XYZ file of C-alpha atoms in Angstrom:
232
model
C -106.932 78.530 27.815
C -103.613 77.051 28.913
C -100.766 78.453 26.811
C -99.097 75.028 26.621
C -101.918 73.767 24.403
C -101.638 75.121 20.830
C -104.748 76.842 19.436
C -105.014 74.353 16.570
C -105.202 71.489 19.061
C -107.728 73.428 21.112
C -110.137 73.730 18.191
C -109.386 70.297 16.784
C -110.745 68.759 19.980
C -114.068 70.377 19.112
C -114.012 70.218 15.312
C -113.791 66.465 14.780
C -116.509 65.557 17.301
C -118.744 68.250 15.774
C -118.503 66.441 12.451
C -120.065 63.513 14.310
C -123.153 65.641 14.936
C -123.371 66.515 11.241
C -123.005 62.833 10.379
C -125.790 61.942 12.819
C -128.141 64.427 11.162
C -127.293 63.006 7.747
C -128.139 59.515 9.019
C -131.474 60.762 10.286
C -132.403 62.642 7.113
C -131.178 59.896 4.770
C -133.227 57.255 6.608
C -130.120 55.208 7.342
C -131.426 55.079 10.924
C -134.372 53.007 9.750
C -132.114 50.744 7.704
C -130.159 49.808 10.841
C -133.256 49.538 13.040
C -134.930 47.121 10.641
C -132.054 44.696 11.123
C -133.337 44.160 14.672
C -137.093 44.380 14.069
C -139.022 41.230 13.151
C -141.506 42.291 10.480
C -143.308 38.935 10.432
C -143.998 38.904 14.169
C -144.353 42.675 14.450
C -142.084 42.986 17.463
C -138.574 43.731 18.719
C -137.142 40.315 19.743
C -134.459 41.830 21.963
C -136.646 44.422 23.706
C -136.795 42.446 26.954
C -133.811 40.159 26.396
C -131.543 39.434 29.354
C -128.436 40.815 27.654
C -129.935 44.024 26.235
C -132.376 45.005 28.979
C -130.920 43.426 32.118
C -127.171 43.593 31.531
C -126.614 46.526 29.156
C -129.535 48.756 30.142
C -130.060 48.162 33.854
C -126.508 47.070 34.586
C -125.066 49.931 32.552
C -127.116 52.452 34.495
C -125.629 51.124 37.724
C -122.100 51.607 36.354
C -122.762 55.305 35.751
C -124.414 55.765 39.149
C -121.493 53.981 40.823
C -118.973 56.197 39.004
C -120.791 59.410 39.914
C -121.179 58.257 43.521
C -117.480 57.392 43.662
C -116.569 60.881 42.448
C -118.804 62.443 45.083
C -117.265 60.240 47.774
C -113.737 61.312 46.790
C -114.800 64.952 47.064
C -116.264 64.407 50.530
C -113.227 62.476 51.751
C -110.872 65.193 50.475
C -112.270 67.623 53.028
C -110.973 65.565 55.935
C -108.211 63.393 54.464
C -105.171 64.841 52.681
C -104.715 61.590 50.757
C -107.784 62.328 48.615
C -107.266 66.087 48.252
C -105.152 65.955 45.040
C -107.979 64.007 43.385
C -110.821 66.286 44.467
C -110.628 68.665 41.496
C -110.677 65.835 38.956
C -113.494 64.121 40.861
C -115.520 67.337 40.830
C -114.898 67.734 37.097
C -116.001 64.163 36.380
C -119.132 64.582 38.492
C -120.022 67.800 36.659
C -119.455 66.177 33.270
C -121.741 63.270 34.117
C -124.399 65.518 35.644
C -124.426 68.222 32.979
C -124.017 65.829 30.051
C -126.880 63.558 31.049
C -128.877 66.560 32.265
C -128.709 68.351 28.915
C -129.620 65.138 27.116
C -132.616 64.719 29.428
C -133.635 68.318 28.677
C -133.388 67.641 24.954
C -135.561 64.546 25.353
C -138.134 66.622 27.238
C -138.484 69.473 24.747
C -138.014 67.569 21.461
C -140.762 65.255 20.245
C -138.730 62.584 18.435
C -140.362 59.146 18.826
C -138.466 55.996 19.737
C -138.345 53.337 17.001
C -140.679 51.070 18.996
C -143.215 53.944 19.196
C -143.546 54.284 15.414
C -146.375 52.615 13.500
C -144.038 50.856 11.073
C -142.385 49.167 14.055
C -145.481 48.118 15.981
C -146.140 51.419 17.758
C -148.852 54.059 17.510
C -146.938 57.203 16.523
C -146.561 58.514 13.004
C -143.124 59.486 11.790
C -142.566 63.252 11.897
C -140.078 65.463 10.099
C -137.422 67.570 11.767
C -139.296 70.684 10.628
C -142.358 69.546 12.567
C -140.200 68.688 15.572
C -138.521 72.099 15.695
C -141.777 73.978 15.088
C -143.273 72.639 18.319
C -140.265 72.552 20.647
C -141.434 72.144 24.211
C -145.119 72.061 23.233
C -145.833 68.394 22.501
C -146.319 66.079 25.464
C -147.076 62.759 23.798
C -146.421 59.846 26.123
C -144.765 57.674 23.481
C -141.870 59.740 22.256
C -139.233 62.188 23.442
C -136.395 59.786 22.706
C -133.844 62.208 21.261
C -131.000 62.378 22.177
C -130.280 58.968 23.711
C -130.231 59.121 27.497
C -128.716 55.749 28.332
C -125.637 56.028 26.143
C -125.097 59.612 27.331
C -124.009 58.282 30.711
C -121.226 56.274 29.092
C -120.200 59.013 26.671
C -119.957 61.515 29.527
C -117.095 59.384 30.873
C -114.978 60.750 28.019
C -114.191 63.330 30.695
C -111.410 60.905 31.605
C -109.596 61.994 28.448
C -109.354 65.563 29.704
C -108.429 64.470 33.224
C -105.297 62.734 31.933
C -104.659 65.012 28.926
C -101.810 67.068 30.415
C -100.376 64.363 32.654
C -100.369 61.198 30.582
C -101.429 61.171 26.925
C -101.508 57.394 26.754
C -103.884 57.157 29.712
C -105.978 59.932 28.197
C -106.349 57.917 25.006
C -107.142 54.778 26.989
C -109.812 56.626 28.978
C -111.322 57.944 25.750
C -111.305 54.491 24.160
C -112.953 52.971 27.241
C -115.736 55.564 27.328
C -116.378 55.229 23.590
C -116.401 51.435 23.805
C -118.869 51.567 26.689
C -120.971 54.140 24.852
C -121.051 51.968 21.738
C -122.098 48.972 23.832
C -124.884 50.946 25.502
C -125.968 52.276 22.097
C -125.999 48.825 20.529
C -128.192 47.478 23.322
C -130.727 50.274 22.969
C -130.793 50.117 19.168
C -131.342 46.349 19.330
C -134.226 46.857 21.773
C -135.864 49.465 19.536
C -135.389 52.227 22.091
C -133.217 54.492 19.926
C -131.971 55.139 16.428
C -128.237 55.362 15.770
C -128.428 59.134 15.242
C -129.871 59.541 18.746
C -126.780 57.914 20.235
C -124.297 59.807 18.066
C -125.852 63.128 19.066
C -125.534 62.175 22.730
C -121.856 61.385 22.186
C -121.338 64.781 20.576
C -123.236 66.695 23.260
C -121.379 65.010 26.125
C -118.030 65.706 24.473
C -118.902 69.395 24.020
C -119.876 69.630 27.694
C -116.571 68.049 28.743
C -114.633 70.331 26.384
C -116.342 73.506 27.613
C -115.866 72.624 31.282
C -112.213 71.699 30.801
C -111.158 74.797 28.859
C -113.679 77.079 30.576
C -114.239 76.930 34.352
C -111.373 74.488 34.992
C -108.943 76.313 32.638
C -107.205 73.107 31.629
C -106.061 72.363 35.169
C -107.067 69.020 36.653
């Protein structure tokens, strides 16, 4: 850990986001997830009105995915250019860090989705689906064993791409605190937008998205203070 960063600040960067994970679990256990989801589900028609809407599916979901792919591709391009052009070399380390944060953050979320059988809202019987609601005890007792087609929606994959961009906070942390805060605000705003779109479509509960935000932040934190030793 870089000696210029006080230990209390080091742990604070992990403590507060970790409280977000605890909050997400409380939402899930207290059924506040369902309370929010039902604001977007039409009980009379038995469907999710915004599931295939142009703004939620086309712009936020498909368009948002392209933003993350473009950002990751841009980081890779900077790394490749730095090998032959000195202009890009000072940016190569930060580009590599950003690429790792996006890849590992979304990768771990995808792994969680694969091994945890947590249905999407639209897969549940009370929201027009075929799956029964299951408890967290049941989920954890069969980790990696259940392969139901309609499920495996925890954590939220789409919003993870946006939340992984909180890596920008660490990139600017030592050089420009204001830019670091702006980068963090931008990634959180984008993550909230992605989350809102998926919640409105019935693809995820709020707790799914909050857990993705927490996981991506932990990945960024570990990479920054671990392999990169606070030097970007």
